[in-house]
Coordinates of N, CA and C in Angstrom, one line a residue:
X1 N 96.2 74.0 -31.9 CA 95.6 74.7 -32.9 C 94.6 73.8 -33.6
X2 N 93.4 74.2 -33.6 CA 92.0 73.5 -34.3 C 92.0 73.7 -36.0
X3 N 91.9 72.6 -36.7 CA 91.2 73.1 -38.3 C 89.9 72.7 -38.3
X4 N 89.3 73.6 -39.3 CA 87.9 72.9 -39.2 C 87.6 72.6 -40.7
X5 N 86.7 71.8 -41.5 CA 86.6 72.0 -43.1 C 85.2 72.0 -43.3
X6 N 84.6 73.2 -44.2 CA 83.5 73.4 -44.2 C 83.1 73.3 -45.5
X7 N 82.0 72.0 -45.8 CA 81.5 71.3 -46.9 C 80.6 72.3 -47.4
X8 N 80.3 72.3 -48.5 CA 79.5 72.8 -49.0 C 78.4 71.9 -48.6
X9 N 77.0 72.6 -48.9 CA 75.6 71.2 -49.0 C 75.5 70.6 -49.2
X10 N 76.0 70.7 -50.7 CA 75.4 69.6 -51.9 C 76.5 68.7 -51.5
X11 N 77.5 68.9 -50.6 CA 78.1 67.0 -50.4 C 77.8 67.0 -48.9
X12 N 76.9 67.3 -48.4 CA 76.7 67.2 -47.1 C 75.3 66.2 -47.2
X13 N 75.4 64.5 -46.9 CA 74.6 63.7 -47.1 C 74.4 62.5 -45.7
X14 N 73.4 62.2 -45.4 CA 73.2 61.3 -44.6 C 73.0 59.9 -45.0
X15 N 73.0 59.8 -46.3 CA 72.9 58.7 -46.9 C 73.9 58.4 -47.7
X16 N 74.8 57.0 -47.6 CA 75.8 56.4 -48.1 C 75.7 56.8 -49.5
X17 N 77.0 56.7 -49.9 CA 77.7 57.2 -51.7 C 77.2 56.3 -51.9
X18 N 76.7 56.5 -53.6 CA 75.9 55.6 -54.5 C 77.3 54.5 -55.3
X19 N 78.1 54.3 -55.0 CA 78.9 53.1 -55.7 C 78.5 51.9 -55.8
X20 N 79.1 51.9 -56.9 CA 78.8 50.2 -57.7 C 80.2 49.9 -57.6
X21 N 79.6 48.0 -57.5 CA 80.8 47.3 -57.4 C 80.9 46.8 -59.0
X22 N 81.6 45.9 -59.2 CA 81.7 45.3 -60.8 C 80.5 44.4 -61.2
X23 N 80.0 44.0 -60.4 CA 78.7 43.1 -60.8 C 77.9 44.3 -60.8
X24 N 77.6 45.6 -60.6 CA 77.2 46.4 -60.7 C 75.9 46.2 -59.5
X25 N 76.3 45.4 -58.3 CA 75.4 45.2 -57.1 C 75.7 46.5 -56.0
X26 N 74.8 47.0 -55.4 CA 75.1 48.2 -55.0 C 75.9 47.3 -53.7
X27 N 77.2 47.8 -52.7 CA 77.4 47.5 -51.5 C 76.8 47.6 -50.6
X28 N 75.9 48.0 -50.7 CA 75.1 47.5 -49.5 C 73.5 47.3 -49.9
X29 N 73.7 46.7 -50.7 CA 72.3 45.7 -51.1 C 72.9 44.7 -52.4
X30 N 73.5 43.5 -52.3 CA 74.2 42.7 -52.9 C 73.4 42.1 -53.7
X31 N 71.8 41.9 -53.1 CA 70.9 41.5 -53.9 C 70.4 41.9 -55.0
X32 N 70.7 43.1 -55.1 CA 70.2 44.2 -56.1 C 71.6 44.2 -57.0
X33 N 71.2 43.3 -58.1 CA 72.2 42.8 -59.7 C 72.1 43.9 -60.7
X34 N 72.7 44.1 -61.4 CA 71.9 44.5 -62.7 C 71.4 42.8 -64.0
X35 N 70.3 43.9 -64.2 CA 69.4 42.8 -64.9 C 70.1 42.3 -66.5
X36 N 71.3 42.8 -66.8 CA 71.9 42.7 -68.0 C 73.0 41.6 -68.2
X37 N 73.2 41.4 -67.0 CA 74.2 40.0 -66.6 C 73.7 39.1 -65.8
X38 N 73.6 38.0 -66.3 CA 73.0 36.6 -65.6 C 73.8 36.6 -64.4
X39 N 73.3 36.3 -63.6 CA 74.0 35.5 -62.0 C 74.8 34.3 -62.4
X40 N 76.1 34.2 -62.3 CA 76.8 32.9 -62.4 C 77.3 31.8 -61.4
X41 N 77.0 31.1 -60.6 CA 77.2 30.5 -60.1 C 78.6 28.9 -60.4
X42 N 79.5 28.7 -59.7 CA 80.1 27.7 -59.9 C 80.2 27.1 -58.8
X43 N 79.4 26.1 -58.7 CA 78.8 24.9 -58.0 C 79.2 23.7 -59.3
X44 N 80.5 22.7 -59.2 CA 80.2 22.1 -59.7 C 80.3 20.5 -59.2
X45 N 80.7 20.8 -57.6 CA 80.5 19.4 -57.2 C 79.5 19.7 -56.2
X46 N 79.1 18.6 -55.6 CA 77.9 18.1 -54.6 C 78.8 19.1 -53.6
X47 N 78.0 19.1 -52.5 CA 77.9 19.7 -51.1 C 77.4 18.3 -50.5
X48 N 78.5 18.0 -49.4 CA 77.9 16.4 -48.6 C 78.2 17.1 -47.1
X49 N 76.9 17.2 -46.7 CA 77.0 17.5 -45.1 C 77.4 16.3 -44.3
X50 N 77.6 17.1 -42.8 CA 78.3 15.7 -42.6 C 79.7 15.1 -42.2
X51 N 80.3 15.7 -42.8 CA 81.7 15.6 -43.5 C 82.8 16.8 -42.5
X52 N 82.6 17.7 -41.4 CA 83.1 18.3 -41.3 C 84.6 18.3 -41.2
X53 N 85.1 17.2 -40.2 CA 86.5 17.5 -40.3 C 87.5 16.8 -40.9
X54 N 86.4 16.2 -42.6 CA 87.3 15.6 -43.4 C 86.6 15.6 -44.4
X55 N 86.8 15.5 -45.8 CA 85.7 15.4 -47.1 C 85.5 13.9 -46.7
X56 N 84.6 13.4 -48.2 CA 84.2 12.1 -48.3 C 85.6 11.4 -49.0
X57 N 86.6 12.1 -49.5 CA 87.5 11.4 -50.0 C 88.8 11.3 -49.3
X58 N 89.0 11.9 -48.4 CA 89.7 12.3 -47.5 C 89.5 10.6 -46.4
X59 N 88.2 10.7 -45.8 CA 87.5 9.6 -45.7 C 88.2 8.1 -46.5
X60 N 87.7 8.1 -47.5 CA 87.9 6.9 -48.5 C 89.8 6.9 -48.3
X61 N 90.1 8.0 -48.2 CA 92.1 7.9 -48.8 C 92.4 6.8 -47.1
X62 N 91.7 7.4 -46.0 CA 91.7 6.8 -44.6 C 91.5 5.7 -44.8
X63 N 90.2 4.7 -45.1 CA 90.0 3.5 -45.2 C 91.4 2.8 -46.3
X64 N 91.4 3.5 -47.5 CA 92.4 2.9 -47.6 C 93.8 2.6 -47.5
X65 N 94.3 3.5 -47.0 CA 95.2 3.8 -46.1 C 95.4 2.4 -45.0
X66 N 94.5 2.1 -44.7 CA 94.4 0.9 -43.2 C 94.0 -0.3 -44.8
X67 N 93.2 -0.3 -45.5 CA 93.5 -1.6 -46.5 C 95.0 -1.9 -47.0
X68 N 96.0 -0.9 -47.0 CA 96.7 -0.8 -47.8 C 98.1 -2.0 -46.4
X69 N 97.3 -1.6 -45.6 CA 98.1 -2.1 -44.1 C 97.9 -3.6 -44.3
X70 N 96.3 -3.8 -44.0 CA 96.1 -5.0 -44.5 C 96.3 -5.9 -45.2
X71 N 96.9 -5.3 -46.6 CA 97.5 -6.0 -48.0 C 98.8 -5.8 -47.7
X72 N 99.4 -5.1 -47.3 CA 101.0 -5.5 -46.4 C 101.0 -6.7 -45.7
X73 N 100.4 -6.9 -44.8 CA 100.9 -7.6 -43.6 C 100.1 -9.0 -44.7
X74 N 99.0 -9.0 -45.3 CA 99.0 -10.4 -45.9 C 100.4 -10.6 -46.9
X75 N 100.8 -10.0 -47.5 CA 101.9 -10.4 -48.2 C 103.2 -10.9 -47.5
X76 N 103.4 -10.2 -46.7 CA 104.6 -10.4 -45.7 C 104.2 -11.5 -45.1
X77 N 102.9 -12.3 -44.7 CA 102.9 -13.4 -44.0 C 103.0 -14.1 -45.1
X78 N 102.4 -14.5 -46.1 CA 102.4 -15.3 -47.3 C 104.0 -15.3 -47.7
X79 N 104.8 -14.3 -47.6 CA 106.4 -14.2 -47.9 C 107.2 -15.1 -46.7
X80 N 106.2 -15.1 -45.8 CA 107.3 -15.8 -44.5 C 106.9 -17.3 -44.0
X81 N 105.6 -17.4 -44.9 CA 105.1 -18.7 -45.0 C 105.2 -19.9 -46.2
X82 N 105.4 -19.3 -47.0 CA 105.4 -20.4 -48.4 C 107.0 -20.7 -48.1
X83 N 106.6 -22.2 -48.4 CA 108.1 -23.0 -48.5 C 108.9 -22.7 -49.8
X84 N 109.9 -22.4 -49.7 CA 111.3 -22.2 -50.6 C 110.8 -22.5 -52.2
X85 N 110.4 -23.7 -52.2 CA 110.1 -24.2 -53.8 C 109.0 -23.1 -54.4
X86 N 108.4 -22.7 -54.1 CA 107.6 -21.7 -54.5 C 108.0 -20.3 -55.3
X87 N 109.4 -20.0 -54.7 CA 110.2 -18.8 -55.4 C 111.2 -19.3 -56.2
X88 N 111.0 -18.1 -57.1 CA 112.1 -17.9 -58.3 C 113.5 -17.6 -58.0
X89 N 113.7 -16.7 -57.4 CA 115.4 -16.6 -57.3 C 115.6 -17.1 -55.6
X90 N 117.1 -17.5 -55.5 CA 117.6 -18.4 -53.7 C 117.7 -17.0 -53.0
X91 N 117.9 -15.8 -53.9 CA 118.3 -14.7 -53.0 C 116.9 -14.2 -52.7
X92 N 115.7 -14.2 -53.3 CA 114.6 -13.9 -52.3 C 114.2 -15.3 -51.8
X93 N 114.2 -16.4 -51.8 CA 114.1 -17.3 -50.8 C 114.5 -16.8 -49.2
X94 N 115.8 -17.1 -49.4 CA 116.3 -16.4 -47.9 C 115.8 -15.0 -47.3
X95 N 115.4 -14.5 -48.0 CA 115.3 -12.9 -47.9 C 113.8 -13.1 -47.0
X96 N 112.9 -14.5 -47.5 CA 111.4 -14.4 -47.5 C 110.9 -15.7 -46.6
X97 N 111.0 -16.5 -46.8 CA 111.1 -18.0 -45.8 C 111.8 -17.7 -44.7
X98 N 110.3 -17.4 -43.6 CA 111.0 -17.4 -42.3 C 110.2 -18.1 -41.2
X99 N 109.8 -19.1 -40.9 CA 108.8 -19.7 -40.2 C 108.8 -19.1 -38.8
X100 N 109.7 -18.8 -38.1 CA 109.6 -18.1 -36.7 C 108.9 -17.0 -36.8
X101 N 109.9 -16.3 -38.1 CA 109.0 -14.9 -38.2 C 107.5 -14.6 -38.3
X102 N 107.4 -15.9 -38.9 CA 105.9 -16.4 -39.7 C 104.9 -16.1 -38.5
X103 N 105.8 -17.1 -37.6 CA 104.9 -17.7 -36.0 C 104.5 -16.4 -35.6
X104 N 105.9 -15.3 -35.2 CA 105.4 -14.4 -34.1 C 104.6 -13.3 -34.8
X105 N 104.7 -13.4 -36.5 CA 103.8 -12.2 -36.8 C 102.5 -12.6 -36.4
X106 N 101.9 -14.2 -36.5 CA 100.9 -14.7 -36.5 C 100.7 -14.5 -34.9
X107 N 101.1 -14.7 -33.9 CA 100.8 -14.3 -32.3 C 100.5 -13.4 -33.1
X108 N 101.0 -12.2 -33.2 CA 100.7 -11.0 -32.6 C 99.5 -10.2 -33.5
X109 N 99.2 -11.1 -34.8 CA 97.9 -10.8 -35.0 C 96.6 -11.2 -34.3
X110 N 97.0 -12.1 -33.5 CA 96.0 -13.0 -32.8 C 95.9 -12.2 -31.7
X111 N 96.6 -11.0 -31.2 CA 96.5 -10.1 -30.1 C 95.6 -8.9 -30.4
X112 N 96.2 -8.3 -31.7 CA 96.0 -6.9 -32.1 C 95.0 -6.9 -33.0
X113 N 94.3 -5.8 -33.5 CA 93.3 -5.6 -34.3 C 94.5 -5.2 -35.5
X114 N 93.8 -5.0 -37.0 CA 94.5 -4.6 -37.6 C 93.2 -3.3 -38.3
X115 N 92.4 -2.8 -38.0 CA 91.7 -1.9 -37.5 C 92.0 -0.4 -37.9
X116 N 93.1 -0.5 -37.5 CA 94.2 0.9 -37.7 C 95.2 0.4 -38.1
X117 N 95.6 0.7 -39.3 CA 96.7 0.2 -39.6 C 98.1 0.9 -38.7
X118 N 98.1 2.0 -38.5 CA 99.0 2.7 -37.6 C 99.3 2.4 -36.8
X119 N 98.4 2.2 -36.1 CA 98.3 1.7 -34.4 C 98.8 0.5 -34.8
X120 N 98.4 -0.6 -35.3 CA 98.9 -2.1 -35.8 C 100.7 -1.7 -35.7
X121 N 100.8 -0.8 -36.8 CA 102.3 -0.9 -37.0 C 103.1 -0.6 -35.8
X122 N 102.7 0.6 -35.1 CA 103.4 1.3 -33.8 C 103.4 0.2 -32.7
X123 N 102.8 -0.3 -32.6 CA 102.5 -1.6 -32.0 C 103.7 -2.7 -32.0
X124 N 103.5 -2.8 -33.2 CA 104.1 -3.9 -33.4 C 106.1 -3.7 -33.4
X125 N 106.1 -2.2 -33.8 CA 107.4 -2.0 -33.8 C 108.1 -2.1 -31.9
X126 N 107.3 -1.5 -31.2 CA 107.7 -1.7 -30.0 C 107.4 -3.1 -29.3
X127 N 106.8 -4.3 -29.5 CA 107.1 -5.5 -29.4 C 108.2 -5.8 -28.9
X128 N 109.1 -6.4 -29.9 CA 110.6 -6.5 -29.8 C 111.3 -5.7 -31.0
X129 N 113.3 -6.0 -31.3 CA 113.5 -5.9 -32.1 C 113.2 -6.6 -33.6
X130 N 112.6 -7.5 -33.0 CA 112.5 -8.4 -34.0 C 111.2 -8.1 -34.8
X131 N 110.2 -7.8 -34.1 CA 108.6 -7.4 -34.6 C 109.3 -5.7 -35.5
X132 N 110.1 -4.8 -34.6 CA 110.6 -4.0 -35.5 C 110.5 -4.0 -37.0
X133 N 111.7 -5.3 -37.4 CA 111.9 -5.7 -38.4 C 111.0 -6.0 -39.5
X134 N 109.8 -6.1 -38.6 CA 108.4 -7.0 -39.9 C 107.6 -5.8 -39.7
X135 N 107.2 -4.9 -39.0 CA 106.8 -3.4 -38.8 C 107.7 -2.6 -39.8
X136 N 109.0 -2.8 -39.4 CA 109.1 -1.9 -40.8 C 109.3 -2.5 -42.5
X137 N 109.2 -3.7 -42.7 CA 109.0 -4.7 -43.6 C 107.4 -4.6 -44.0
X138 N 106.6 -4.3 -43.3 CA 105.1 -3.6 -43.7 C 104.7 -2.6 -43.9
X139 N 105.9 -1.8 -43.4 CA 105.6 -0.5 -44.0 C 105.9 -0.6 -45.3
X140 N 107.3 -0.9 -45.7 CA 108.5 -0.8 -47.3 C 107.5 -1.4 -48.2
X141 N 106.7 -2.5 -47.5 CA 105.6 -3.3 -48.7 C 104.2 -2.3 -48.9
X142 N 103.8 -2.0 -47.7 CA 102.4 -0.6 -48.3 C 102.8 0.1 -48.7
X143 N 103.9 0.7 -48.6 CA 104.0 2.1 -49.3 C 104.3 1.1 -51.1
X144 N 105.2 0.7 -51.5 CA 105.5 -0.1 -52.3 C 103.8 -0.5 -53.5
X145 N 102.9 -0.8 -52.8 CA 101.7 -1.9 -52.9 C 101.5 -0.3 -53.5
X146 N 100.8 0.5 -52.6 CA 100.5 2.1 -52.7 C 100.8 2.6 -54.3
X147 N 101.9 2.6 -54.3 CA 102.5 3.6 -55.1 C 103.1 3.1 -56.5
X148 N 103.3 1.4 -56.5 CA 103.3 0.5 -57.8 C 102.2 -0.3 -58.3
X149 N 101.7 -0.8 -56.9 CA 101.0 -1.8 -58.1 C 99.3 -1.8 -57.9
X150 N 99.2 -0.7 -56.7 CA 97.8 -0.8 -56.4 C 97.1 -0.2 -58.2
X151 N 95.9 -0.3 -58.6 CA 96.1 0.0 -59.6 C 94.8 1.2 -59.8
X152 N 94.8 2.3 -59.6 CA 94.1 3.8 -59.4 C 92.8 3.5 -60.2
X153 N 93.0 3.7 -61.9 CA 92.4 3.9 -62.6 C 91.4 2.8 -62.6
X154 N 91.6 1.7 -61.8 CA 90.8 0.5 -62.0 C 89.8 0.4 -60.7
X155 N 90.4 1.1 -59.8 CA 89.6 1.5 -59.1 C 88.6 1.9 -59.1
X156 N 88.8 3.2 -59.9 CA 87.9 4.1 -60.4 C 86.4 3.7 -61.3
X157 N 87.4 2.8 -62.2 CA 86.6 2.2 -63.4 C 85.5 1.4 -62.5
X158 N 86.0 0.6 -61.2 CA 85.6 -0.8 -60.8 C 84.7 0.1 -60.2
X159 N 84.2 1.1 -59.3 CA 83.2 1.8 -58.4 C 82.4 2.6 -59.3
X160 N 82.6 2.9 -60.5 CA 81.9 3.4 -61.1 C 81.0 2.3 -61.9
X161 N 81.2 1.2 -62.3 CA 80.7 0.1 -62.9 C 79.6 -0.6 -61.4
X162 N 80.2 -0.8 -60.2 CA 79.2 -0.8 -59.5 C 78.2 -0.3 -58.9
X163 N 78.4 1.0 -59.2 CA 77.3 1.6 -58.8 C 76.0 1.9 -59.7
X164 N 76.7 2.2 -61.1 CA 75.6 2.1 -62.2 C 74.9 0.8 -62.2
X165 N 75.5 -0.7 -61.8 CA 74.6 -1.6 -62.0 C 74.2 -1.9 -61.0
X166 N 74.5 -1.3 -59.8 CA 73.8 -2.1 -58.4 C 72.4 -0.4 -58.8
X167 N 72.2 0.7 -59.0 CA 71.3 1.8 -59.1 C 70.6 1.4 -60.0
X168 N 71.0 0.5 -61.2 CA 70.0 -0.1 -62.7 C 69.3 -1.2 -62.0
X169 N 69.9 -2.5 -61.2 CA 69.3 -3.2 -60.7 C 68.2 -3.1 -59.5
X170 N 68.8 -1.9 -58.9 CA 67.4 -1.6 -58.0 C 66.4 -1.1 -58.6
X171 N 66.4 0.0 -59.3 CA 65.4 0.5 -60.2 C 64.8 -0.9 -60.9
X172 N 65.4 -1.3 -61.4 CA 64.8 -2.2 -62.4 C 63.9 -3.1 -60.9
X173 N 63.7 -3.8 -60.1 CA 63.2 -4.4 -58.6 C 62.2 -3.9 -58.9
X174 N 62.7 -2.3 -58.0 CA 61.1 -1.8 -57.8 C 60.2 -1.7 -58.6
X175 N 60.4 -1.4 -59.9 CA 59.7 -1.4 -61.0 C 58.8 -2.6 -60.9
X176 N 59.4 -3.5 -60.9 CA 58.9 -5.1 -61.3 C 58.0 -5.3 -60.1
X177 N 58.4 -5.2 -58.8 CA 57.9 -4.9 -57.6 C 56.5 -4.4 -57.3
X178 N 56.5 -3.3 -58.2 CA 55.5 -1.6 -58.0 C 54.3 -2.2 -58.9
X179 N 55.1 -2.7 -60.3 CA 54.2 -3.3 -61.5 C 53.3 -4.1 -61.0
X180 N 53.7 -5.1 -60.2 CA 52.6 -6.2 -59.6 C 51.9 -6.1 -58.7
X181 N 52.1 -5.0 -57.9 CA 51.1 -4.3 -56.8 C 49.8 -3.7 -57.8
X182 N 50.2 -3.1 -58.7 CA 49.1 -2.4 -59.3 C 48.2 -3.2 -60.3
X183 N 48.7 -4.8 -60.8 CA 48.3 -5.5 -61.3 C 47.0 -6.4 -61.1

C-alpha cells in the first residue's frame, strides 16, 4: 500500500531553509556573520610548523629526558669512584665505593653512545647481571634527579633570561654594525 503527502506551494522550495546558526552565520555560507558581534578568535599560542609528530615541548621533554640519563650515569660514576673519605655516613660509603663497578661502567661507556638515554640503559641492562644492577641504579637516580632536585622553575627563569639577553645583544650588534656602514 502506497502513501503519498501532498505539500501545499508555499512550502514547496528548491532552495535550502533560511536557518541561522548562533553566530547568526547562515549554514551554508559561514562567511556571512552578522555585523553586531565581532569575530572572536582564540589563538593564543604560536603555531610552529614543522613539529608534526611531536610539539616543540614534547621535543624539549625528549632532549631532556636523555640529559636526565646523562646526569644519572655521571653521578653513579662519581658514586662509584670517589674514595670512601669523601662520604658522610659508612652506610653510604659501602652502598657507593665500588671501583670494579666503576671500571665496567667506564668500558661500557667507552662502547655505547649515551645518545639515547633508553637505548644506553636497555643496553646496558642486558650486558650482564651485574651491568643490570648499575642500569637499574640509573634509572632510581634519573627518575630521583627528575622529580627532586632537578629544579623546573629555574629552568624556566634561566631560558627566559637567555634569550632576552642573547635578542638585546644582537639587536644592540647590528645596530652598532648598520650605524657605521652609514657613517
Amino acid at each position: 500500500m502506497e502513501s503519498s503527502t501532498i505539500l501545499p506551494l508555499s512550502q514547496l522550495s528548491f532552495f535550502p531553509p533560511k536557518s541561522r546558526m548562533r553566530n547568526g552565520a547562515s549554514p551554508f555560507r559561514p562567511w556571512k556573520q552578522r555585523t553586531s558581534q565581532p569575530a572572536r578568535f582564540n589563538c593564543q599560542k604560536m603555531f610552529v610548523p614543522g613539529f608534526g609528530e611531536a610539539s616543540p615541548e614534547a621535543k624539549a621533554a625528549n632532549n631532556l629526558h636523555n640529559y636526565f640519563t646523562y646526569i644519572a650515569v655521571k653521578i653513579v660514576t662519581a658514586q662509584l669512584e670517589v674514595p670512601p673519605t669523601c662520604f658522610i655516613s659508612p652506610s653510604t660509603i659501602e652502598q657507593s665505593y665500588n671501583p670494579e663497578a666503576y671500571e665496567e661502567l667506564m668500558e661500557f661507556l667507552s662502547r655505547h653512545a649515551l645518545n639515547n638515554g633508553d637505548k644506553f640503559c636497555a643496553d646496558l641492562m642486558r650486558e650482564s647481571p651485574r651491568h643490570k644492577s648499575l642500569a637499574l641504579r640509573i634509572l632510581e637516580v634519573r627518575s630521583a634527579y627528575c622529580k627532586r632536585d632537578f629544579e623546573w622553575d629555574n629552568l624556566k627563569r634561566l631560558a627566559s633570561k637567555m634569550v632576552d639577553e642573547s635578542n638585546t645583544r644582537l639587536m644592540r650588534d647590528y645596530v652598532l654594525e648598520t650605524s657605521h656602514e652609514e657613517s
